[in-house]
PDB file of C-alpha atoms in Angstrom:
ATOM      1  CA  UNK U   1       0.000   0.000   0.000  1.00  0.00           C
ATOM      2  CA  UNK U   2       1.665   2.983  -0.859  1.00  0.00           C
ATOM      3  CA  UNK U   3      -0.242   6.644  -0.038  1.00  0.00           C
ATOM      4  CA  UNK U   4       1.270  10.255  -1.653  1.00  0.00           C
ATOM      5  CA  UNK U   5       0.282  13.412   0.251  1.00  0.00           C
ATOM      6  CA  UNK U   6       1.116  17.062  -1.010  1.00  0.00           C
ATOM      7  CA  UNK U   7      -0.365  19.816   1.290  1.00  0.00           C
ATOM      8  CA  UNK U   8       0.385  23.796   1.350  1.00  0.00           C
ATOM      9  CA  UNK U   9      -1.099  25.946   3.645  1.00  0.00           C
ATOM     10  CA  UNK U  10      -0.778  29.954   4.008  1.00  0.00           C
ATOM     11  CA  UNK U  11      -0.672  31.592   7.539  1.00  0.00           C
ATOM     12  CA  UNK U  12       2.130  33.306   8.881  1.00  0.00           C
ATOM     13  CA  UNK U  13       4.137  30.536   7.412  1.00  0.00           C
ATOM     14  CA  UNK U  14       3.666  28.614   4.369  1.00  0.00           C
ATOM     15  CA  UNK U  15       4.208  25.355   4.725  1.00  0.00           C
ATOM     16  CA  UNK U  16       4.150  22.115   2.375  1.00  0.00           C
ATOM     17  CA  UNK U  17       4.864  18.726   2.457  1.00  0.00           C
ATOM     18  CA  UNK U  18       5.709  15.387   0.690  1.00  0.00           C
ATOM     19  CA  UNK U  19       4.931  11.980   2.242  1.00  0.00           C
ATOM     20  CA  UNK U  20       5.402   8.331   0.964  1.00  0.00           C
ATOM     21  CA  UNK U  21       4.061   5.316   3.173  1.00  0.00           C
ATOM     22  CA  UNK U  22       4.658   1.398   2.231  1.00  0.00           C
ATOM     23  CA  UNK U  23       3.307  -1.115   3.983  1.00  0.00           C
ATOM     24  CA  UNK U  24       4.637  -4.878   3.688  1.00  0.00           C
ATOM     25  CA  UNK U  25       4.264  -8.278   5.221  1.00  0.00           C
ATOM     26  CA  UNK U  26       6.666  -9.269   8.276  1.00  0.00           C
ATOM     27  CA  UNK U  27       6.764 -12.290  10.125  1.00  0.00           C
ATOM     28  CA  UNK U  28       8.836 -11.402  13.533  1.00  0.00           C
ATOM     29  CA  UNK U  29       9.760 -14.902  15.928  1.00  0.00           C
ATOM     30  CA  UNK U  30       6.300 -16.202  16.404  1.00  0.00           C
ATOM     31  CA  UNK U  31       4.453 -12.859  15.204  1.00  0.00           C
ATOM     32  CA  UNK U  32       3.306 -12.308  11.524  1.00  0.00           C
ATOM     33  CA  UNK U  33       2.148  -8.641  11.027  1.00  0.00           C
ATOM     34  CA  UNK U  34       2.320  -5.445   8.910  1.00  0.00           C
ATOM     35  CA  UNK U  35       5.343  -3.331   8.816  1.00  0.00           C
ATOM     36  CA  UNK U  36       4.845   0.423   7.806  1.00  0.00           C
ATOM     37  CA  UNK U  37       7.033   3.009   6.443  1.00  0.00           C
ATOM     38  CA  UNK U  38       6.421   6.260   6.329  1.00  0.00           C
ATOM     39  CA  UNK U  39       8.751   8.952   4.708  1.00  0.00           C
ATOM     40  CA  UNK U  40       8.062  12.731   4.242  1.00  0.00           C
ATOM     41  CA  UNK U  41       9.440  15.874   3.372  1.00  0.00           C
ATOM     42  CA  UNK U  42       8.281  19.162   4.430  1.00  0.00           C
ATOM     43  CA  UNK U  43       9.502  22.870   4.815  1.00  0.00           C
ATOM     44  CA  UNK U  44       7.839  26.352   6.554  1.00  0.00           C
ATOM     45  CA  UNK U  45       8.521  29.810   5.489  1.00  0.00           C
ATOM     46  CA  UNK U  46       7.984  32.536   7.149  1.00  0.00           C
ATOM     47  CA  UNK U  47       5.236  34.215   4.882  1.00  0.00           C
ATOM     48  CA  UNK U  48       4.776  37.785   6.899  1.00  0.00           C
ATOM     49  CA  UNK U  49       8.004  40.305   9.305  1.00  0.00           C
ATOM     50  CA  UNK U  50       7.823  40.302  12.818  1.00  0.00           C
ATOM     51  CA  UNK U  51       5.055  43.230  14.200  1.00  0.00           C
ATOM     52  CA  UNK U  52       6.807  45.947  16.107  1.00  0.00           C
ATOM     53  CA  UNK U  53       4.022  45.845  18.791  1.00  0.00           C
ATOM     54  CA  UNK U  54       5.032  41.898  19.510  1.00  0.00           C
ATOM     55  CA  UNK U  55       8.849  42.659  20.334  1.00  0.00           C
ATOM     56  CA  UNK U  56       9.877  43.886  23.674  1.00  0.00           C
ATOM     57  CA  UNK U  57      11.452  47.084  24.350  1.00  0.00           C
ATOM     58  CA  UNK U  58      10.187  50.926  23.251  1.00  0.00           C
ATOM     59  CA  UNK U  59      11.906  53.990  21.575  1.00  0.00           C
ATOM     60  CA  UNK U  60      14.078  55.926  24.146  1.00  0.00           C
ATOM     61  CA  UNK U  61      13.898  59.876  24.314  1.00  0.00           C
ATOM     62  CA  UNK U  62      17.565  60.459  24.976  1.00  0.00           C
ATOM     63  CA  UNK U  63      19.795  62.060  21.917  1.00  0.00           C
ATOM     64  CA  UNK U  64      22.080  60.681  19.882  1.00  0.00           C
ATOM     65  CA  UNK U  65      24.910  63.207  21.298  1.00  0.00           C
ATOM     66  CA  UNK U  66      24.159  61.917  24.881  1.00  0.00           C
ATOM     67  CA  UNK U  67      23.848  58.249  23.354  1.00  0.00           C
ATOM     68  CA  UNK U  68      27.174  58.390  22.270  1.00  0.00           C
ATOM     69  CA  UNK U  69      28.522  59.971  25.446  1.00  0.00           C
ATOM     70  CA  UNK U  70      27.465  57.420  28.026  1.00  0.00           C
ATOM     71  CA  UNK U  71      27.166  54.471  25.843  1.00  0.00           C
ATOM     72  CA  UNK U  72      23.164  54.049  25.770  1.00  0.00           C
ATOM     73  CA  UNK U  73      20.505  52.426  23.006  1.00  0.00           C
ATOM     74  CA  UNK U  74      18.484  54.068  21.042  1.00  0.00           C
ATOM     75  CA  UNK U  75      15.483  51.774  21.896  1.00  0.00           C
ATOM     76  CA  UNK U  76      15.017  49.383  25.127  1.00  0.00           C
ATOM     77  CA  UNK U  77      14.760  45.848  25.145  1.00  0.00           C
ATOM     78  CA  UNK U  78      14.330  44.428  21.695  1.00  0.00           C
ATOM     79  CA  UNK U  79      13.603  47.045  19.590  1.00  0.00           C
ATOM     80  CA  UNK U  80       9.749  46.966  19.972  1.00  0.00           C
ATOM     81  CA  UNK U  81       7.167  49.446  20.324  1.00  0.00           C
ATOM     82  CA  UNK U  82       5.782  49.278  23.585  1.00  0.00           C
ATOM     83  CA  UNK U  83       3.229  52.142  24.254  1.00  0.00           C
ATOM     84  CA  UNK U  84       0.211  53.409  26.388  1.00  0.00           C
ATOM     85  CA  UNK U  85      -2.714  51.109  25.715  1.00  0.00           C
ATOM     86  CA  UNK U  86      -6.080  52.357  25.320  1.00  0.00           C
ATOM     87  CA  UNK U  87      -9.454  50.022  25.263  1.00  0.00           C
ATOM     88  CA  UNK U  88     -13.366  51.439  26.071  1.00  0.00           C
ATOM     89  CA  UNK U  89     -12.507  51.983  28.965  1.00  0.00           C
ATOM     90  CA  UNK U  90     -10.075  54.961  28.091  1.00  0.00           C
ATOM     91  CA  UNK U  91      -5.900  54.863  27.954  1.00  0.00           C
ATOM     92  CA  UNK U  92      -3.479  53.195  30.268  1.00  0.00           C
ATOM     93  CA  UNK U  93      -1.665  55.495  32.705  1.00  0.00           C
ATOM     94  CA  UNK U  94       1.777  54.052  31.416  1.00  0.00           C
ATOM     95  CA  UNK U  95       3.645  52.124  28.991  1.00  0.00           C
ATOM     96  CA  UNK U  96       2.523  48.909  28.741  1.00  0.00           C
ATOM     97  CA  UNK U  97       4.596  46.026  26.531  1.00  0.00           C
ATOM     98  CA  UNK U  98       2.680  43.139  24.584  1.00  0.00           C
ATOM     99  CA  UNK U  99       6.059  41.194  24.115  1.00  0.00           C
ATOM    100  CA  UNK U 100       8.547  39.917  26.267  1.00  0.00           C
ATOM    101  CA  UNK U 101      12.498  39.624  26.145  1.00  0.00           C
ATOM    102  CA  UNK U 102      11.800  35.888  27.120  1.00  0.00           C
ATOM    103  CA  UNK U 103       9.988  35.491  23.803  1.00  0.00           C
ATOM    104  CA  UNK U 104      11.343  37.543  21.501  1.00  0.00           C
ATOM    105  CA  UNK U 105      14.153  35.489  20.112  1.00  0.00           C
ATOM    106  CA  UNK U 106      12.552  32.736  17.737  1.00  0.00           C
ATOM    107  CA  UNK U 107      10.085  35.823  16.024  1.00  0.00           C
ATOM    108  CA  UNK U 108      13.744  37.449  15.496  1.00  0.00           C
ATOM    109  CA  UNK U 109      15.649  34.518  14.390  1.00  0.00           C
ATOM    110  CA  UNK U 110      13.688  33.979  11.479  1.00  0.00           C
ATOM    111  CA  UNK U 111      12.917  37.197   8.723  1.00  0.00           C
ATOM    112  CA  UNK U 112       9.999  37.274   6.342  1.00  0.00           C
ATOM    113  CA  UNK U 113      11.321  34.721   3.466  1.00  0.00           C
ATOM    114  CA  UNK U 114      13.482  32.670   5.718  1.00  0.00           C
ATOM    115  CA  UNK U 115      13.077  28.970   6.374  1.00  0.00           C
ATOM    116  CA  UNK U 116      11.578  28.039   9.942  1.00  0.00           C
ATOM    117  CA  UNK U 117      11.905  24.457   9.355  1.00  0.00           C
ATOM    118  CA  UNK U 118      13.279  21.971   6.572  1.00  0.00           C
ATOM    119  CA  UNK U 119      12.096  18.439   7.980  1.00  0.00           C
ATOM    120  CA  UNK U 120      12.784  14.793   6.928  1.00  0.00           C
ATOM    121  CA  UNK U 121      11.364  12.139   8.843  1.00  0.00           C
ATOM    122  CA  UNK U 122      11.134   8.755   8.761  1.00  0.00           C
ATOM    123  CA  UNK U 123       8.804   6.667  10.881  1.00  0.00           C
ATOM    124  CA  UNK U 124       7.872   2.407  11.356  1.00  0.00           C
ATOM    125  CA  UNK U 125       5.384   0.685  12.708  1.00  0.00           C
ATOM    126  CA  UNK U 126       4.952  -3.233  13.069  1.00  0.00           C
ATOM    127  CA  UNK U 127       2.091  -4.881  14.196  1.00  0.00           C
ATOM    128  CA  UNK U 128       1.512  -8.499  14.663  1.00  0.00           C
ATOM    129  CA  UNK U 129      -0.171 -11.231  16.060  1.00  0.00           C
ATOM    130  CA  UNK U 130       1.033 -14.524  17.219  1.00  0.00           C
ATOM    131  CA  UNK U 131      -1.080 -18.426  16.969  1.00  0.00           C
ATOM    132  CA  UNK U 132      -1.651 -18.009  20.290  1.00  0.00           C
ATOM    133  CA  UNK U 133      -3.343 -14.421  19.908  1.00  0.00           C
ATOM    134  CA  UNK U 134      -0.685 -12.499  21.717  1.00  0.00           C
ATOM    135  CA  UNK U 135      -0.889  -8.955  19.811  1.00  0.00           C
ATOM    136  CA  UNK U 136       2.820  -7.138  19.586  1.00  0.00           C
ATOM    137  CA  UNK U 137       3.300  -3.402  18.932  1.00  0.00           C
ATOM    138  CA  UNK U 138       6.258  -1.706  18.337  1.00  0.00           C
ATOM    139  CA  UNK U 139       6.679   1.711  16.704  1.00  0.00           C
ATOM    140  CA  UNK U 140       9.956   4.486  15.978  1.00  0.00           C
ATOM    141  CA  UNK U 141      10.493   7.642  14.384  1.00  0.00           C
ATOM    142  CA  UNK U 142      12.864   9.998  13.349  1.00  0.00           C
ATOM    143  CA  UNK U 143      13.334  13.536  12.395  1.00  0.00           C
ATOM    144  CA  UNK U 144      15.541  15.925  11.255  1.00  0.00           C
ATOM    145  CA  UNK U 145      15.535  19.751  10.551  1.00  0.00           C
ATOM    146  CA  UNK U 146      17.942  21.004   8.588  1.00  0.00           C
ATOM    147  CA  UNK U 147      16.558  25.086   8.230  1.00  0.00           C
ATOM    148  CA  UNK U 148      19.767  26.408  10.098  1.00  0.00           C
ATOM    149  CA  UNK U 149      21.969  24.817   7.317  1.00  0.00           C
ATOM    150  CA  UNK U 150      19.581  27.095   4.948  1.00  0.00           C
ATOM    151  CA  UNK U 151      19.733  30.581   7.335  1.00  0.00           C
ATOM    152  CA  UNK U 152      21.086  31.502   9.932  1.00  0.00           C
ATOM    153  CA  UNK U 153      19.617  32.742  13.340  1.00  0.00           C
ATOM    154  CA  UNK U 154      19.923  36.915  13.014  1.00  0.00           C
ATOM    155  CA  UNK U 155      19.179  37.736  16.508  1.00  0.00           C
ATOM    156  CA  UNK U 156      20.551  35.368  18.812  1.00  0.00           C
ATOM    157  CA  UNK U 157      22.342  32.408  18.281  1.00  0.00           C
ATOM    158  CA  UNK U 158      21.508  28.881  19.547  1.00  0.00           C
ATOM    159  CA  UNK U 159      23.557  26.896  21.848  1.00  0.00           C
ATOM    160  CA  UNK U 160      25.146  23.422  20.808  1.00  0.00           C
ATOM    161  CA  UNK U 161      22.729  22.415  23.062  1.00  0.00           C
ATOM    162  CA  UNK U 162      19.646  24.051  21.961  1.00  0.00           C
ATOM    163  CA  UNK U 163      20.887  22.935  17.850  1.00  0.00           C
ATOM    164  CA  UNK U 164      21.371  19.653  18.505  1.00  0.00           C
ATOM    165  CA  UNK U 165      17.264  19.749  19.929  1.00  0.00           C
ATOM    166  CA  UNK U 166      16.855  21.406  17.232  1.00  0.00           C
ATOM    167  CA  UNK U 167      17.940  19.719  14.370  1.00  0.00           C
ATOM    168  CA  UNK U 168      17.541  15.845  15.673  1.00  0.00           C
ATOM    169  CA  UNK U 169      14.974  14.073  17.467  1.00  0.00           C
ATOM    170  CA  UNK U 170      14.669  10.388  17.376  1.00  0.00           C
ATOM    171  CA  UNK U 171      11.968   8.406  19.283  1.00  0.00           C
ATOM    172  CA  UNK U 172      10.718   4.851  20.470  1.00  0.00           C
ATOM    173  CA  UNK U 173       7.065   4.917  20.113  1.00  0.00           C
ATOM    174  CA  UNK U 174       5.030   1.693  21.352  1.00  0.00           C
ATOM    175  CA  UNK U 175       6.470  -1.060  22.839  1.00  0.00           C
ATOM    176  CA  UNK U 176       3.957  -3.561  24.146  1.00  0.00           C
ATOM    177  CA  UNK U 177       1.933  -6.868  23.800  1.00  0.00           C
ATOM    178  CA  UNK U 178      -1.867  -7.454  24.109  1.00  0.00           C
ATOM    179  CA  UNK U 179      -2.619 -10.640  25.853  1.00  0.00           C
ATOM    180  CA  UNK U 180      -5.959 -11.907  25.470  1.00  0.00           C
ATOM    181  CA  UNK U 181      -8.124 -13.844  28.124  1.00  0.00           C
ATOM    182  CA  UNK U 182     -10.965 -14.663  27.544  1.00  0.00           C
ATOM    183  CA  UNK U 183     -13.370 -11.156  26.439  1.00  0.00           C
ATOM    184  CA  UNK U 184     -10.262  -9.109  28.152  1.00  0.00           C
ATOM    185  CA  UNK U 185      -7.029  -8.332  26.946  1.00  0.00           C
ATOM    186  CA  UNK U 186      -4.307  -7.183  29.423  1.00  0.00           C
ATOM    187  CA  UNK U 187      -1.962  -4.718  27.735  1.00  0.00           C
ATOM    188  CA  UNK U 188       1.982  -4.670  28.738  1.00  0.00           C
ATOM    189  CA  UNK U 189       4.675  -2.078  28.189  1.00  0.00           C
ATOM    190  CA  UNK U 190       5.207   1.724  26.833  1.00  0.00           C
ATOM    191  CA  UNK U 191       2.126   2.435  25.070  1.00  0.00           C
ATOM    192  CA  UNK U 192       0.182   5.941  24.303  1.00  0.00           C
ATOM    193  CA  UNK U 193      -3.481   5.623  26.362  1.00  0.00           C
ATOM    194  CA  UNK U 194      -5.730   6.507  23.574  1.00  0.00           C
ATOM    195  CA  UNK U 195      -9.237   7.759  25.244  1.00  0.00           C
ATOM    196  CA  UNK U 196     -11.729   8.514  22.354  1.00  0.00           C
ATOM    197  CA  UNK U 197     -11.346  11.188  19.781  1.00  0.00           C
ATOM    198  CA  UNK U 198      -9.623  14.218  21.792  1.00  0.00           C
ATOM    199  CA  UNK U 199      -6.376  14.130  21.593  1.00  0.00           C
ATOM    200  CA  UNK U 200      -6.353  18.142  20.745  1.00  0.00           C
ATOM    201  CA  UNK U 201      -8.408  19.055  23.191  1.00  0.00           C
ATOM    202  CA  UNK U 202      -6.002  20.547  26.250  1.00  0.00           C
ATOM    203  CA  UNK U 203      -6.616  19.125  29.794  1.00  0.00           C
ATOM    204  CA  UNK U 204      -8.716  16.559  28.181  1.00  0.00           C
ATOM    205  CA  UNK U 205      -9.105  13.328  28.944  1.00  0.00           C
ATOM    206  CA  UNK U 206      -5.938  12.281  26.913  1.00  0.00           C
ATOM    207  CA  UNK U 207      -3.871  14.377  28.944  1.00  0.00           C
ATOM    208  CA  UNK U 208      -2.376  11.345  30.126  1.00  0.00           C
ATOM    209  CA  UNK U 209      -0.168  11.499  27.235  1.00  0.00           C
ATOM    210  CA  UNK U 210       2.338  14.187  26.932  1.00  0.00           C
ATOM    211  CA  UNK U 211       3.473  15.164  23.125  1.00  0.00           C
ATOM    212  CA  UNK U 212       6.937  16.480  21.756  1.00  0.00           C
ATOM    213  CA  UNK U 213       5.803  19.946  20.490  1.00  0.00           C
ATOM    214  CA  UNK U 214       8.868  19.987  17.948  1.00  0.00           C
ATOM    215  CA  UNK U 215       7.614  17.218  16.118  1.00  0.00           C
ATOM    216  CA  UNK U 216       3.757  18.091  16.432  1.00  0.00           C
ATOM    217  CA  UNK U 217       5.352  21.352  14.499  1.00  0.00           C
ATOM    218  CA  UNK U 218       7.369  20.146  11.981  1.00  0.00           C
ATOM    219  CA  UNK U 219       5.562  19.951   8.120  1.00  0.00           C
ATOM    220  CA  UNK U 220       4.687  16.086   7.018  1.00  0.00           C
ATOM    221  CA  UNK U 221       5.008  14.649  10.530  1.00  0.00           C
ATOM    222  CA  UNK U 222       2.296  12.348  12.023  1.00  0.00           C
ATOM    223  CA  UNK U 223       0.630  12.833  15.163  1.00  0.00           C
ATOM    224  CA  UNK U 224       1.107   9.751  16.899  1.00  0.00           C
ATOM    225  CA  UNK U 225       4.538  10.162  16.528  1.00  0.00           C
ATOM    226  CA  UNK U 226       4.321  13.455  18.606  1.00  0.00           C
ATOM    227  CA  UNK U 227       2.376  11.636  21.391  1.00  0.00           C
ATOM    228  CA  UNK U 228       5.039  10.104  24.000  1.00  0.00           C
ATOM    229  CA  UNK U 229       4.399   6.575  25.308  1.00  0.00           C
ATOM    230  CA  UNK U 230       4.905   5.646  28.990  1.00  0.00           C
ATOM    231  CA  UNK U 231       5.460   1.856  30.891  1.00  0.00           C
ATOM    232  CA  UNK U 232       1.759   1.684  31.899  1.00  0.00           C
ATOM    233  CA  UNK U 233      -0.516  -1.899  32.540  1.00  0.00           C
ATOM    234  CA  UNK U 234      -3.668  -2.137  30.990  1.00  0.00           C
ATOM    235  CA  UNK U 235      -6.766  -3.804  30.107  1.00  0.00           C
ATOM    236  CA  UNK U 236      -9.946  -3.825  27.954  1.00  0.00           C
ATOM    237  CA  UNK U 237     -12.791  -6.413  28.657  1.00  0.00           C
ATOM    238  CA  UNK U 238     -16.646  -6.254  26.825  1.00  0.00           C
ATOM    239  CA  UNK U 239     -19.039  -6.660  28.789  1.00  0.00           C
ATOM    240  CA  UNK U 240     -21.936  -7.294  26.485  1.00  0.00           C
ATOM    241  CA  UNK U 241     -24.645  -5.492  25.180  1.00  0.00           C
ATOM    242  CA  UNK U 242     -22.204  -3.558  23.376  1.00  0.00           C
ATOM    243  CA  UNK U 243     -20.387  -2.163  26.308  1.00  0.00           C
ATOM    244  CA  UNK U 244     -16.903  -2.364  27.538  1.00  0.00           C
ATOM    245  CA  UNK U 245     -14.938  -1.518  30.056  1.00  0.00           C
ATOM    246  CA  UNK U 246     -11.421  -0.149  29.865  1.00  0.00           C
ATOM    247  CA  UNK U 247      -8.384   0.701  32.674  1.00  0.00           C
ATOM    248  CA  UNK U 248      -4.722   1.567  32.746  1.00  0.00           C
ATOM    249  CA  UNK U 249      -2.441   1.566  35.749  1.00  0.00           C
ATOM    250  CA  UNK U 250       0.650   4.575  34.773  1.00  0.00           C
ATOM    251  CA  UNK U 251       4.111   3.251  35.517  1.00  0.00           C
ATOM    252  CA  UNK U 252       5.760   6.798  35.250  1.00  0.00           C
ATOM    253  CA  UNK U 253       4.835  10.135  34.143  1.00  0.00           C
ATOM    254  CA  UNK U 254       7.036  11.996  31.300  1.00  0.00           C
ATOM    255  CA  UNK U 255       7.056  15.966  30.296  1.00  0.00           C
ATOM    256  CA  UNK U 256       6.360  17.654  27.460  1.00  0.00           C
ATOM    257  CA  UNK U 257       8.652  18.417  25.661  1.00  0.00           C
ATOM    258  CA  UNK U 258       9.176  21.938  24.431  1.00  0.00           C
ATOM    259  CA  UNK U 259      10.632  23.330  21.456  1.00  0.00           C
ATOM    260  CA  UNK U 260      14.626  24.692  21.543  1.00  0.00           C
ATOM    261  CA  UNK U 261      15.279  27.421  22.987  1.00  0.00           C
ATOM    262  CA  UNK U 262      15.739  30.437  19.546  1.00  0.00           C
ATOM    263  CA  UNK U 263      13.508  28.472  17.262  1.00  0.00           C
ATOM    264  CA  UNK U 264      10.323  29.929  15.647  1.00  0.00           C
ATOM    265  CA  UNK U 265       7.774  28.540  17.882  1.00  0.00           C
TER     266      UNK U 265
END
């Protein structure tokens, strides 16, 4: 089975993306299953400048003589435009900034026309089944974004630390096997608790699983290779009339894990 995606959308990015999956037969020890591949390409540009009101930082009133003779900036912080704010019910009595030095470098990093992110990925999944019944799991991706080989950060640069974050992120997905007794199966091992259709919805009831934000970002990526599996016990049992009954016991809790420090997000 082989599926081919493209996709552009226009915001304050553009972004597109090319995607190839395979699927294929695998027999693994005692387990014969599907193995899929998925491959994609994808890239974001930066469709629109960074707003003046966004950045931190305002205009200062001191001259450029006087600038020059004790060493000052012409504008605070970032080189925003931080002003009195007015609303219905009349003006503010000072200044009062919309941005924040904490959040202005990824909106300066990145001009209008520059690349946010130039992603590959690669990601497998493999499941099986033995004669016995016993279901096996087991899933892996890959990424890497290469947009700081195609521009440079022009405000500040990122640490080796925040690059490497950056540019690679590998992942084991699923790890676990379904063993059936009777109407119940007992599920073993890393898994993502899937609890109906709201995985979008924040402080839902999948907020059991925490996601990696850089790849629920990156153009062509999948989304259950953003949500992070944890060691957690499990079961599912019917218990007729067309009702069943499901419960997880969590082995340990993981983060979320937050995009690198300078990048556009």
């Amino acid at each position: 089975m082989r599926k081919l995606s493209i996709t552009t959308v226009a915001a304050l990015f553009a972004s597109t993306l090319f995607s190839l999956s395979n699927a294929a037969d695998v027999n693994f020890g005692p387990f014969s299953g599907s193995l899929t591949t998925t491959v994609s390409q994808g890239f974001q540009v930066r469709a629109s400048d960074t707003a003046c009101e966004l950045n931190s930082g305002a205009a200062g009133t001191i001259t450029g003589a006087d600038l020059n003779l004790i060493g000052a900036y012409a504008n605070t912080g970032n080189g925003g435009c931080d002003k009195k704010q007015t609303s219905s019910l009349g003006e503010s009595s000072k200044v009062v900034g919309i941005g924040s030095v904490n959040s202005d470098d990824g909106r300066n990093n990145f001009a209008q026309g520059d690349f946010t992110s130039i992603s590959s990925s690669v990601s497998f999944s493999y499941t099986g089944s033995s004669n016995e019944g016993i279901g096996i799991n087991l899933s892996a991706s890959g990424l890497k974004d290469s947009a700081l080989d195609a521009n440079e950060p022009s405000f500040k640069k990122f640490s080796s630390q925040a690059q490497d974050h950056f540019e690679t992120n590998l992942k084991i997905g699923n790890a676990y096997l379904a063993l059936p007794m009777g109407d119940t199966d007992i599920l073993v091992g890393r898994y993502i608790q899937s609890q109906g259709v709201s995985a979008l919805i924040p402080i839902g009831v999948n907020v059991v699983n925490p996601v990696s934000l850089p790849i629920l970002r990156a153009p062509g990526t999948l989304l259950r290779d953003a949500l992070l599996p944890q060691a957690m016990v499990g079961f599912n049992t019917y218990l007729g009339s067309g009702v069943s009954l499901e419960g997880y016991y969590q082995l340990e809790q993981s983060e979320v894990e937050l995009d690198a420090a300078g990048s556009f997000f």
